[in-house]
Coordinates of C-alpha atoms and ligand atoms in Angstrom, one line a residue:
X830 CA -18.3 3.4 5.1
X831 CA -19.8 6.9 6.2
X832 CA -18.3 10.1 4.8
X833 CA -17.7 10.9 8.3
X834 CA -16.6 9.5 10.9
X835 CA -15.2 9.5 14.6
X836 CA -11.8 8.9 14.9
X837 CA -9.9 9.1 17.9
X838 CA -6.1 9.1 17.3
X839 CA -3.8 8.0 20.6
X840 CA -0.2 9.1 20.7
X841 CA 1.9 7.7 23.1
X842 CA 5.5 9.3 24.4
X843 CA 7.9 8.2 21.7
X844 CA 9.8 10.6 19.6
X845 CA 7.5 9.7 16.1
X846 CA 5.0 11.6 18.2
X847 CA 5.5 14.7 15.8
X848 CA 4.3 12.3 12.9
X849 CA 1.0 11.7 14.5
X850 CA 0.4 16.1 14.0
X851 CA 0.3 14.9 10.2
X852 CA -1.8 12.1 10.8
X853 CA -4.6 14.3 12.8
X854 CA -4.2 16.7 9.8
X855 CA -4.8 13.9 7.1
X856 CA -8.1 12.6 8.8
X857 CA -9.3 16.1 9.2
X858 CA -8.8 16.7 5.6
X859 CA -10.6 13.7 4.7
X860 CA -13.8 14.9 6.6
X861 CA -13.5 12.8 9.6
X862 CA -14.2 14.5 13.5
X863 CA -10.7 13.4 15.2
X864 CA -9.6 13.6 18.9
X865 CA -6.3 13.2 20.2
X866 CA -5.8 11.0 23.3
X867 CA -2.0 11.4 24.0
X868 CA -0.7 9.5 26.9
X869 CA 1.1 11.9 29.9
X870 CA 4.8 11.4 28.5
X871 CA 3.2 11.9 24.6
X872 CA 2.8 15.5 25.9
X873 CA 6.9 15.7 26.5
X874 CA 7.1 15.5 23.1
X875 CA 4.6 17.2 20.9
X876 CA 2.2 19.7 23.2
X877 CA -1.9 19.7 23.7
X878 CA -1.9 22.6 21.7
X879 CA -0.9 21.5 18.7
X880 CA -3.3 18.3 19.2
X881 CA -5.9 20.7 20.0
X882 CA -5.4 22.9 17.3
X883 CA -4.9 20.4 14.5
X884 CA -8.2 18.6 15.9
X885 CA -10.7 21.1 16.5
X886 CA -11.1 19.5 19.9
X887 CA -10.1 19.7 23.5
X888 CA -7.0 17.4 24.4
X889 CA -6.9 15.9 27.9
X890 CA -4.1 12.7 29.2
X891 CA -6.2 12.0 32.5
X892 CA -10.0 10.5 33.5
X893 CA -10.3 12.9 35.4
X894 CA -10.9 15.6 33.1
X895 CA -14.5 16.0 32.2
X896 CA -15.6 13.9 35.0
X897 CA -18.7 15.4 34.3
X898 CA -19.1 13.9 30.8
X899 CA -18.0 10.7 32.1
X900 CA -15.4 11.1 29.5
X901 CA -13.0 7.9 30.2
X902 CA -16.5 5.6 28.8
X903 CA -17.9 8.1 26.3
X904 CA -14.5 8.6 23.6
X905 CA -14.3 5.3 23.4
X906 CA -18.0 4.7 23.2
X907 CA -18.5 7.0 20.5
X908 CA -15.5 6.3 18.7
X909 CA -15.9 4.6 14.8
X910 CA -12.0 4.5 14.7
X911 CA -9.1 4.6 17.5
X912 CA -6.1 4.8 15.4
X913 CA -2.5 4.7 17.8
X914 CA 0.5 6.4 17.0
X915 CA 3.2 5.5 17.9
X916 CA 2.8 3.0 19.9
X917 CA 5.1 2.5 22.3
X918 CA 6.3 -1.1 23.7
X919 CA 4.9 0.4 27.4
X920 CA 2.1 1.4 25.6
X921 CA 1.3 -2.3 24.5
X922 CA 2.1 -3.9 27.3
X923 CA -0.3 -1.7 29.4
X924 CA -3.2 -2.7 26.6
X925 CA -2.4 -6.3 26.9
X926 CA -2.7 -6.1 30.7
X927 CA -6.1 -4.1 30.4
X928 CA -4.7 -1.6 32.5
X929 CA -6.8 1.8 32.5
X930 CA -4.7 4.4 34.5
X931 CA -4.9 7.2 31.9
X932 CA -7.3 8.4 29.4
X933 CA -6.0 6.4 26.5
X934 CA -6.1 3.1 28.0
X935 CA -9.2 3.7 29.1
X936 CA -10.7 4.5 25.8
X937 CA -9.0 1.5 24.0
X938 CA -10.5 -1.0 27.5
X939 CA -13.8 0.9 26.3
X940 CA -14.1 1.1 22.8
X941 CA -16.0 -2.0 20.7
X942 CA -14.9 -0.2 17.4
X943 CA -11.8 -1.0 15.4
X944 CA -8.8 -0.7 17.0
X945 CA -5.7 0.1 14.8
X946 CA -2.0 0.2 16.4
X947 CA 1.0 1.6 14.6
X948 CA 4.3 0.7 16.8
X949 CA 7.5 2.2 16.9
X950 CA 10.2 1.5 18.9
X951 CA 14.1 1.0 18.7
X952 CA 14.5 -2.7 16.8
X953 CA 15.8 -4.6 20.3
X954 CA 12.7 -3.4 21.8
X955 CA 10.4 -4.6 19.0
X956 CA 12.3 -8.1 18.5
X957 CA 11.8 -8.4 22.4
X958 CA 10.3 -11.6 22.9
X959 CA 7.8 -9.7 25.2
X960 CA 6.9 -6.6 22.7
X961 CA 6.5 -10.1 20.0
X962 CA 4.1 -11.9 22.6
X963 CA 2.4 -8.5 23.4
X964 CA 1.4 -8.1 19.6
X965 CA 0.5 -11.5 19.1
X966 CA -1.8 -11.2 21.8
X967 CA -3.3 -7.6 20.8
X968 CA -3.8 -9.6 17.2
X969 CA -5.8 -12.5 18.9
X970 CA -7.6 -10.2 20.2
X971 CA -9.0 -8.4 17.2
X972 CA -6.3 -5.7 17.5
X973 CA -5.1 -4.8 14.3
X974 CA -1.1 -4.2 15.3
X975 CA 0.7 -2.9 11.9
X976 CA 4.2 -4.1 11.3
X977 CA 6.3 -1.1 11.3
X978 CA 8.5 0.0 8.7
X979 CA 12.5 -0.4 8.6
X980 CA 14.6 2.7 8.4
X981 CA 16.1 5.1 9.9
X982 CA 15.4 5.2 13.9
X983 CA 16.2 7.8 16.4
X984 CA 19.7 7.3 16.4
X985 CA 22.2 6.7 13.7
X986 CA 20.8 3.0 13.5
X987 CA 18.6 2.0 11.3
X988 CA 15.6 -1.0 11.1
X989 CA 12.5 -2.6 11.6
X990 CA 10.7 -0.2 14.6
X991 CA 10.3 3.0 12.8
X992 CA 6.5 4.2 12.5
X993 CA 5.6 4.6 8.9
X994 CA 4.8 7.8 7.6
X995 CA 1.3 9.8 8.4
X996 CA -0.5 8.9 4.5
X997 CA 0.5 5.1 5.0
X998 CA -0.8 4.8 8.7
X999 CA -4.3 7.0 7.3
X1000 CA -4.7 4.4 4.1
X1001 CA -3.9 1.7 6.6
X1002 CA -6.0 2.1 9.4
X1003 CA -9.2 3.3 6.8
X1004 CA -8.8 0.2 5.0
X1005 CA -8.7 -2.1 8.2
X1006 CA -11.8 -0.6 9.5
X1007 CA -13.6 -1.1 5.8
X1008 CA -12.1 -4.4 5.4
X1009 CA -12.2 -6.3 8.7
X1010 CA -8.4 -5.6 9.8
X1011 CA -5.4 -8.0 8.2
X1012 CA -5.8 -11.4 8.5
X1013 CA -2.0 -12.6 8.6
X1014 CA -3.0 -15.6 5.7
X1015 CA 0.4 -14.9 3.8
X1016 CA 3.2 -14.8 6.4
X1017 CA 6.2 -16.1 5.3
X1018 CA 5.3 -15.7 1.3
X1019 CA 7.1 -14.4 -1.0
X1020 CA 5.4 -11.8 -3.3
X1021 CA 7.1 -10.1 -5.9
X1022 CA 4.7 -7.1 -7.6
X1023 CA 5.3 -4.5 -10.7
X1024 CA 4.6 -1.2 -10.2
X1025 CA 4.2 1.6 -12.3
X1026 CA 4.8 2.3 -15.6
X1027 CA 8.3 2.1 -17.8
X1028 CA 10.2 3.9 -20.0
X1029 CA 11.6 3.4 -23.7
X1030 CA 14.4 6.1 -24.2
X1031 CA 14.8 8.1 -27.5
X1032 CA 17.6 9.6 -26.6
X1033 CA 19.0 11.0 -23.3
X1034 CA 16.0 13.2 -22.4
X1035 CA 13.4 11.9 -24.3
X1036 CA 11.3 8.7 -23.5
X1037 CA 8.0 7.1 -24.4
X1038 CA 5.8 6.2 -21.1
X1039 CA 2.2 6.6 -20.2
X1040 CA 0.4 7.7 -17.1
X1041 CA 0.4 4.8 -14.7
X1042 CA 1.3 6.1 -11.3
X1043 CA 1.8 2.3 -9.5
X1044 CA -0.4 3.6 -6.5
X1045 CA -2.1 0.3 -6.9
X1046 CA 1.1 -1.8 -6.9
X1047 CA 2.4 -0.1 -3.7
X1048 CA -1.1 -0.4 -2.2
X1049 CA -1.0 -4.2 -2.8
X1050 CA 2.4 -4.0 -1.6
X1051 CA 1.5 -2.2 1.6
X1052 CA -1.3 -4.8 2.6
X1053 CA 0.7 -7.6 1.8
X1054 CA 3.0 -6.8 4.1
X1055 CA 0.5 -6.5 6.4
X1056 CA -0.7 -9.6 6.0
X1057 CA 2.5 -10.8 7.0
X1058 CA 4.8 -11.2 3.3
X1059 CA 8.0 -10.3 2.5
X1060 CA 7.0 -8.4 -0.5
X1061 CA 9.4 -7.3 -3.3
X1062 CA 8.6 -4.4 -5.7
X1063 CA 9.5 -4.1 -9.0
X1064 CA 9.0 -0.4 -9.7
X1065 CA 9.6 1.6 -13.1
X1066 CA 8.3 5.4 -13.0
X1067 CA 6.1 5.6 -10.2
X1068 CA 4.7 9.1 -8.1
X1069 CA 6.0 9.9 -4.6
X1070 CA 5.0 7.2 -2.9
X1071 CA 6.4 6.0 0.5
X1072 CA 8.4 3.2 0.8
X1073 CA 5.8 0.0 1.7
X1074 CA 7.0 -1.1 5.0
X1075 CA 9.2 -4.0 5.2
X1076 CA 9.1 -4.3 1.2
X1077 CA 12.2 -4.4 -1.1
X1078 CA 12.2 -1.8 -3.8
X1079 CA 14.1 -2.7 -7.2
X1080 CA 13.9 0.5 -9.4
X1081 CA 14.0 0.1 -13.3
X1082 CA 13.7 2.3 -16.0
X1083 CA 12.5 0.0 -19.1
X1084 CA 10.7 -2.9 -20.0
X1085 CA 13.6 -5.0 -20.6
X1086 CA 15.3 -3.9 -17.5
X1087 CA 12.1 -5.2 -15.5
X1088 CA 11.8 -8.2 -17.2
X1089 CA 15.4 -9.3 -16.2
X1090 CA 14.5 -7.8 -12.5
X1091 CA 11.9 -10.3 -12.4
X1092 CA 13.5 -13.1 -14.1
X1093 CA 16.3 -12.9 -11.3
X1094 CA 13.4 -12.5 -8.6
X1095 CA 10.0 -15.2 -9.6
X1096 CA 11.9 -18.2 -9.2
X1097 CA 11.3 -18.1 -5.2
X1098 CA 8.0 -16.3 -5.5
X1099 CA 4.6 -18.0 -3.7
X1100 CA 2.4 -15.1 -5.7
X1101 CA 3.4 -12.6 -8.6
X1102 CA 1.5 -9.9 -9.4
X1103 CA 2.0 -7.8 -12.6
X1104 CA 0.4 -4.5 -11.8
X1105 CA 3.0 -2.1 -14.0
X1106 CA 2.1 -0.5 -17.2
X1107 CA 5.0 -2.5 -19.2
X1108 CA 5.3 -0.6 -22.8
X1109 CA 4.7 -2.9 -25.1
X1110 CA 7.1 -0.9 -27.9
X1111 CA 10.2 0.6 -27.3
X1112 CA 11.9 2.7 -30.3
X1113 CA 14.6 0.3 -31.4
X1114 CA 17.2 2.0 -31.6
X1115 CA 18.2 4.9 -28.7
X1116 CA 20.7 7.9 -29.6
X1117 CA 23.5 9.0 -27.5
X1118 CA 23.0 12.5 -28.4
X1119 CA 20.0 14.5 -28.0
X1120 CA 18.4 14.2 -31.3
X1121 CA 18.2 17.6 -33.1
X1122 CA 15.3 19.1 -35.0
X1123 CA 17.1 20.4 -38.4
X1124 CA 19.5 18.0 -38.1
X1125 CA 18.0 14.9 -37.1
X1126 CA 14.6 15.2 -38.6
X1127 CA 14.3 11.8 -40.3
X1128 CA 14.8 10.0 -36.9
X1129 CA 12.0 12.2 -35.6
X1130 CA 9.7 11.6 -38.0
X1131 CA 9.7 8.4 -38.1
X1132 CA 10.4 6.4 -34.4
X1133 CA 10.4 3.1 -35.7
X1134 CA 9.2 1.1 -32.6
X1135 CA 10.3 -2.8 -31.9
X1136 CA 8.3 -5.2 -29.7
X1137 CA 9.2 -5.5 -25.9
X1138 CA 9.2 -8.8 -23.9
X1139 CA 5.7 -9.6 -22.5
X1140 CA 7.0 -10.1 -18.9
X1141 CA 3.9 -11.3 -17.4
X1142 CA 3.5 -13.6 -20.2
X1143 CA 7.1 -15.1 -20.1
X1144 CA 6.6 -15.5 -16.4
X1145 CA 3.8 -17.9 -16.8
X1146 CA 5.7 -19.8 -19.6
X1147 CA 8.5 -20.3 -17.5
X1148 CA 6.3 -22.1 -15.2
X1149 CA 4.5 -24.2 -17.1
X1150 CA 8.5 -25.1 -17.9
X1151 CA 8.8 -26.0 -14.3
X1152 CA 11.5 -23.1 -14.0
X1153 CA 9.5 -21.6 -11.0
X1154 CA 8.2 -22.9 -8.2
X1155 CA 4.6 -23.5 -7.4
X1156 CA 3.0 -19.9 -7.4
X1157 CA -0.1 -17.9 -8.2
X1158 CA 0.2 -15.5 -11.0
X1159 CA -1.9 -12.5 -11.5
X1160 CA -1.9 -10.2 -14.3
X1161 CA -3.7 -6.6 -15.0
X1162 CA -5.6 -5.7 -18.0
X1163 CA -5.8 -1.8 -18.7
X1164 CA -9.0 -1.2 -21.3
X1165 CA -10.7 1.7 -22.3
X1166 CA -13.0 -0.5 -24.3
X1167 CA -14.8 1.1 -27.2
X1168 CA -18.0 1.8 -29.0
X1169 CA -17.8 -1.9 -31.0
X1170 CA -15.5 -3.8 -28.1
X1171 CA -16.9 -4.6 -24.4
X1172 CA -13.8 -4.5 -22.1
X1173 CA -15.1 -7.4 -20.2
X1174 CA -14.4 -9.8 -23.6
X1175 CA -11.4 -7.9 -24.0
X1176 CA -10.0 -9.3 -20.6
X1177 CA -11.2 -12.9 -21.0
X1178 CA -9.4 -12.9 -24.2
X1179 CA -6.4 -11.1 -22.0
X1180 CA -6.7 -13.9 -19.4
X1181 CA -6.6 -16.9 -22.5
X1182 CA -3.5 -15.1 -24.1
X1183 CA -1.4 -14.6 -21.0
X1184 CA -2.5 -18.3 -19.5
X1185 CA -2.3 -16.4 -15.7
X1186 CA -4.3 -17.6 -12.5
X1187 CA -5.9 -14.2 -12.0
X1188 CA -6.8 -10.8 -14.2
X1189 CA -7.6 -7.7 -12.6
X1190 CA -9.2 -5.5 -15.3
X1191 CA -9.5 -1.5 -14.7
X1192 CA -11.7 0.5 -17.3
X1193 CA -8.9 3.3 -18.0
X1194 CA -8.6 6.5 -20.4
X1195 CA -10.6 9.5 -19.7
X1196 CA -9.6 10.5 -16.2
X1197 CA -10.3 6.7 -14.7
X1198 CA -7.7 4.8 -12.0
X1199 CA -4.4 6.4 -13.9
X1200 CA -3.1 8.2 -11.0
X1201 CA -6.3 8.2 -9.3
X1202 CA -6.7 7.3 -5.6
X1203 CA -9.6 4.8 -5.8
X1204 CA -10.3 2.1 -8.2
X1205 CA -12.9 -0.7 -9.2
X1206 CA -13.1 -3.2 -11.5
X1207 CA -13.5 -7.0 -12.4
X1208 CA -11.4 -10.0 -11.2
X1209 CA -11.4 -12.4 -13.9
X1210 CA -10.1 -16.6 -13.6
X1211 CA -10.5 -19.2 -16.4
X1212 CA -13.8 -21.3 -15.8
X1213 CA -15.4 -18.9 -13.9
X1214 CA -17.6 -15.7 -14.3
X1215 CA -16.2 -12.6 -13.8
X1216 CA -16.3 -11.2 -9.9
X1217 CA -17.1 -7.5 -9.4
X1218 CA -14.5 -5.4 -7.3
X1219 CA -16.9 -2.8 -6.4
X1220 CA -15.2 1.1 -6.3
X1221 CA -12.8 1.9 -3.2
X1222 CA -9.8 3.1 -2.7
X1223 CA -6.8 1.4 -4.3
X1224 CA -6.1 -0.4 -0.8
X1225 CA -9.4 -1.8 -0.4
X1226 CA -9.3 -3.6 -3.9
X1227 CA -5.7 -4.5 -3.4
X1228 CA -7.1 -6.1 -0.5
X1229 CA -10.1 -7.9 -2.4
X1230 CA -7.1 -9.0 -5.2
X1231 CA -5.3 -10.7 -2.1
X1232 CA -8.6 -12.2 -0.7
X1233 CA -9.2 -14.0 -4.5
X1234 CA -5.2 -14.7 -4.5
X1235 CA -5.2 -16.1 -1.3
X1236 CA -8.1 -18.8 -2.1
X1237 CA -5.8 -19.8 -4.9
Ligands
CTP537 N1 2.5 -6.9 -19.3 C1 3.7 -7.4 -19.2 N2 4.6 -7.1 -20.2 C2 4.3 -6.4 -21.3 C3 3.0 -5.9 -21.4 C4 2.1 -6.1 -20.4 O1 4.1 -8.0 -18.2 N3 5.2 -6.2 -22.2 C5 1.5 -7.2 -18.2 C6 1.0 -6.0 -17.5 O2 1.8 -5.8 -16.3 C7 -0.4 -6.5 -17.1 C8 -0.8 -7.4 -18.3 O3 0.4 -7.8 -18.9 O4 -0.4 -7.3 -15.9 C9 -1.7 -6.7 -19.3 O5 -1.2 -5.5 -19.7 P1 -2.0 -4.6 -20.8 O6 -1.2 -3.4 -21.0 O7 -3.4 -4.5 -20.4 O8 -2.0 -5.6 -22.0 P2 -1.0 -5.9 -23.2 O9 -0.5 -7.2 -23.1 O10 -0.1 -4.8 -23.3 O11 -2.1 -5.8 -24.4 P3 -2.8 -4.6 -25.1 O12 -1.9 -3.4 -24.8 O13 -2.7 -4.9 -26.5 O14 -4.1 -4.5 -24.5

């Protein structure tokens, strides 16, 4: 993908206008040329001057401004990128009809590039049967249409039709353009995925964790959704991350407390995938009382540790059982390798011991994927060699871990 590229980001009059002010200032950051193409009743919202000051560029609703520059044909000819939001449900509808009677509609009737919508509407007006037939059509079409997130709307009501949050909509719509858009190949699954990484208390304010942040759980979360799942997350200490749209979040603290979260939850599961950083000790016994140095010095000294449960390696046990249905399990493998170990033989040995379908390995340690925003690696399954996931952001190999889960 080049560094930088042309994005043009359409608003249309709904109230999450003031999100896309965020959005134009993420894109910017990231090096990309962006102009805003808001549609008349946009502009009741959020004004041109804030478009035109976040974006560097002049901000016009009409064809015909800069009749000169034949405008209406060149933003959308020149475009690498049109990126909407909100959409509204007029908004679709207009695209669907390939009406052009402002400068937006024009553009998207022009442009050949990617075309990325982000609705958000009140939840009647997204279940309408004609909003639903309006973004089935826009996705025959080539259109990618996200599914919006469910929250908090307008009002006091709260559901699916809110427009997901500036960073989400940026990772999104970058990762549709690099990827080819989301195919909707797992509607209807179920996918349950750990995230991040868990905690072993030693008393009431001390634990022992490690440095996962579970970006790449909630990225595979996010484009699973996408790609149509209803996606569960299993999530022990993670960074701010938003919310995946339309995913279920189940927050734990320990090990143990995310095996039993996803014993309760695999038995429906189509595809489970273990991204968290599970510790694999946990002191075995925890105080009740801050532990005190002076007093308590012995216990410090010396943490004794006990074993946790291998969750991922249960999980694949209890299917062998026949306690699960049929699903696709993948695991991780976190290496830093070493001067007399190849991390490549490390994970096939990983893949043997945990029996899964799948094993993503990551080189880690030294300032490698740990909280990072991009990732690379291997994708390992039995019998075959090992394929490359070349380096990209955590939602472009999240969506090359779907591509291999989905062939499963
Ligand atoms: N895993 C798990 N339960 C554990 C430990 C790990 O479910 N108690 C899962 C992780 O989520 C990951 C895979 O097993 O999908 C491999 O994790 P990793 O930490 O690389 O391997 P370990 O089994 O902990 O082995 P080691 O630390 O010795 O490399």
């Amino acid at each position: 993908m080049k560094d930088s590229l042309k994005i043009v980001v359409g608003v249309a009059g709904g109230i999450a206008a003031y999100k896309a002010c965020m959005l134009v200032r993420i894109l910017k950051e990231q090096g990309h040329s962006v102009t805003v193409v808001p549609t008349p009743s946009a502009l009741n919202f959020v004004g041109a001057a804030t478009f035109e000051a976040l974006s560097g560029n002049r901000v016009s609703t009409t064809v015909f401004d800069a009749v000169d520059e034949v405008q209406h044909v060149r933003i959308g000819q020149e475009a690498d990128l049109v990126v909407i939001a909100p959409a509204t449900a007029d908004l679709m509808a207009r695209l669907v009809a390939g009406r052009a009677d402002d400068l937006l509609t024009a553009t998207c009737l022009v442009a050949t590039c990617p075309v990325v919508v982000a609705p958000a509407m009140h939840t009647e007006m997204w279940m309408h049967p004609a909003t639903q037939a309006n973004v089935a059509t826009l996705r025959d079409r080539g259109v990618t249409v996200l599914d919006p997130a469910h929250g908090r709307l307008t009002g006091k009501d709260s559901g699916p039709g809110r427009l997901p949050e500036p960073q989400q909509i940026a990772d999104l719509a970058l990762t549709a353009l690099q990827t080819g858009g989301y195919s909707r190949d797992l509607e209807g699954k179920r996918v349950l995925i750990t995230a991040g990484g868990t905690q072993e208390n030693l008393d009431p304010v001390r634990f022992l964790g490690n440095r996962s942040s579970g970006r790449q759980g909630f990225a595979l979360a996010e484009v699973a959704a996408q790609r149509g799942a209803h996606v569960t997350i299993v999530a022990g200490n993670t960074d701010e991350l938003d919310t995946p749209c339309g995913a279920e979040i189940v927050k734990v603290v320990s090990a143990r407390e995310m095996a039993e979260a996803v014993e309760k939850r695999a038995t429906d599961a189509d595809l489970i995938i273990m991204a968290a950083a599970v510790a694999d000790f946990r002191p075995e016994t925890e105080a009740n009382a801050k532990l005190k140095k002076g007093h308590d010095d012995a216990a410090l000294n010396a943490i004794h540790l006990v074993e946790n449960p291998d969750i991922l390696a249960t999980t694949v046990e209890r299917r062998t059982k026949g306690e699960l249905g049929e699903c696709v399990i993948i695991g991780f493998a976190a290496e830093t390798g070493s001067d007399t170990q190849d991390p490549l033989e490390l994970a096939q040995a990983k893949l043997k011991r945990k029996g899964c379908d799948l094993l993503m390995l990551n080189q880690v340690g030294h300032g490698k994927v740990f909280g990072e925003l991009d990732n690379a690696g291997w994708l390992l399954a039995p019998g075959q060699e090992p394929r490359e996931v070349p380096a990209g952001s955590k939602f472009e190999v999240a969506a090359a871990i779907l591509d291999a889960a989905s062939e499963l």
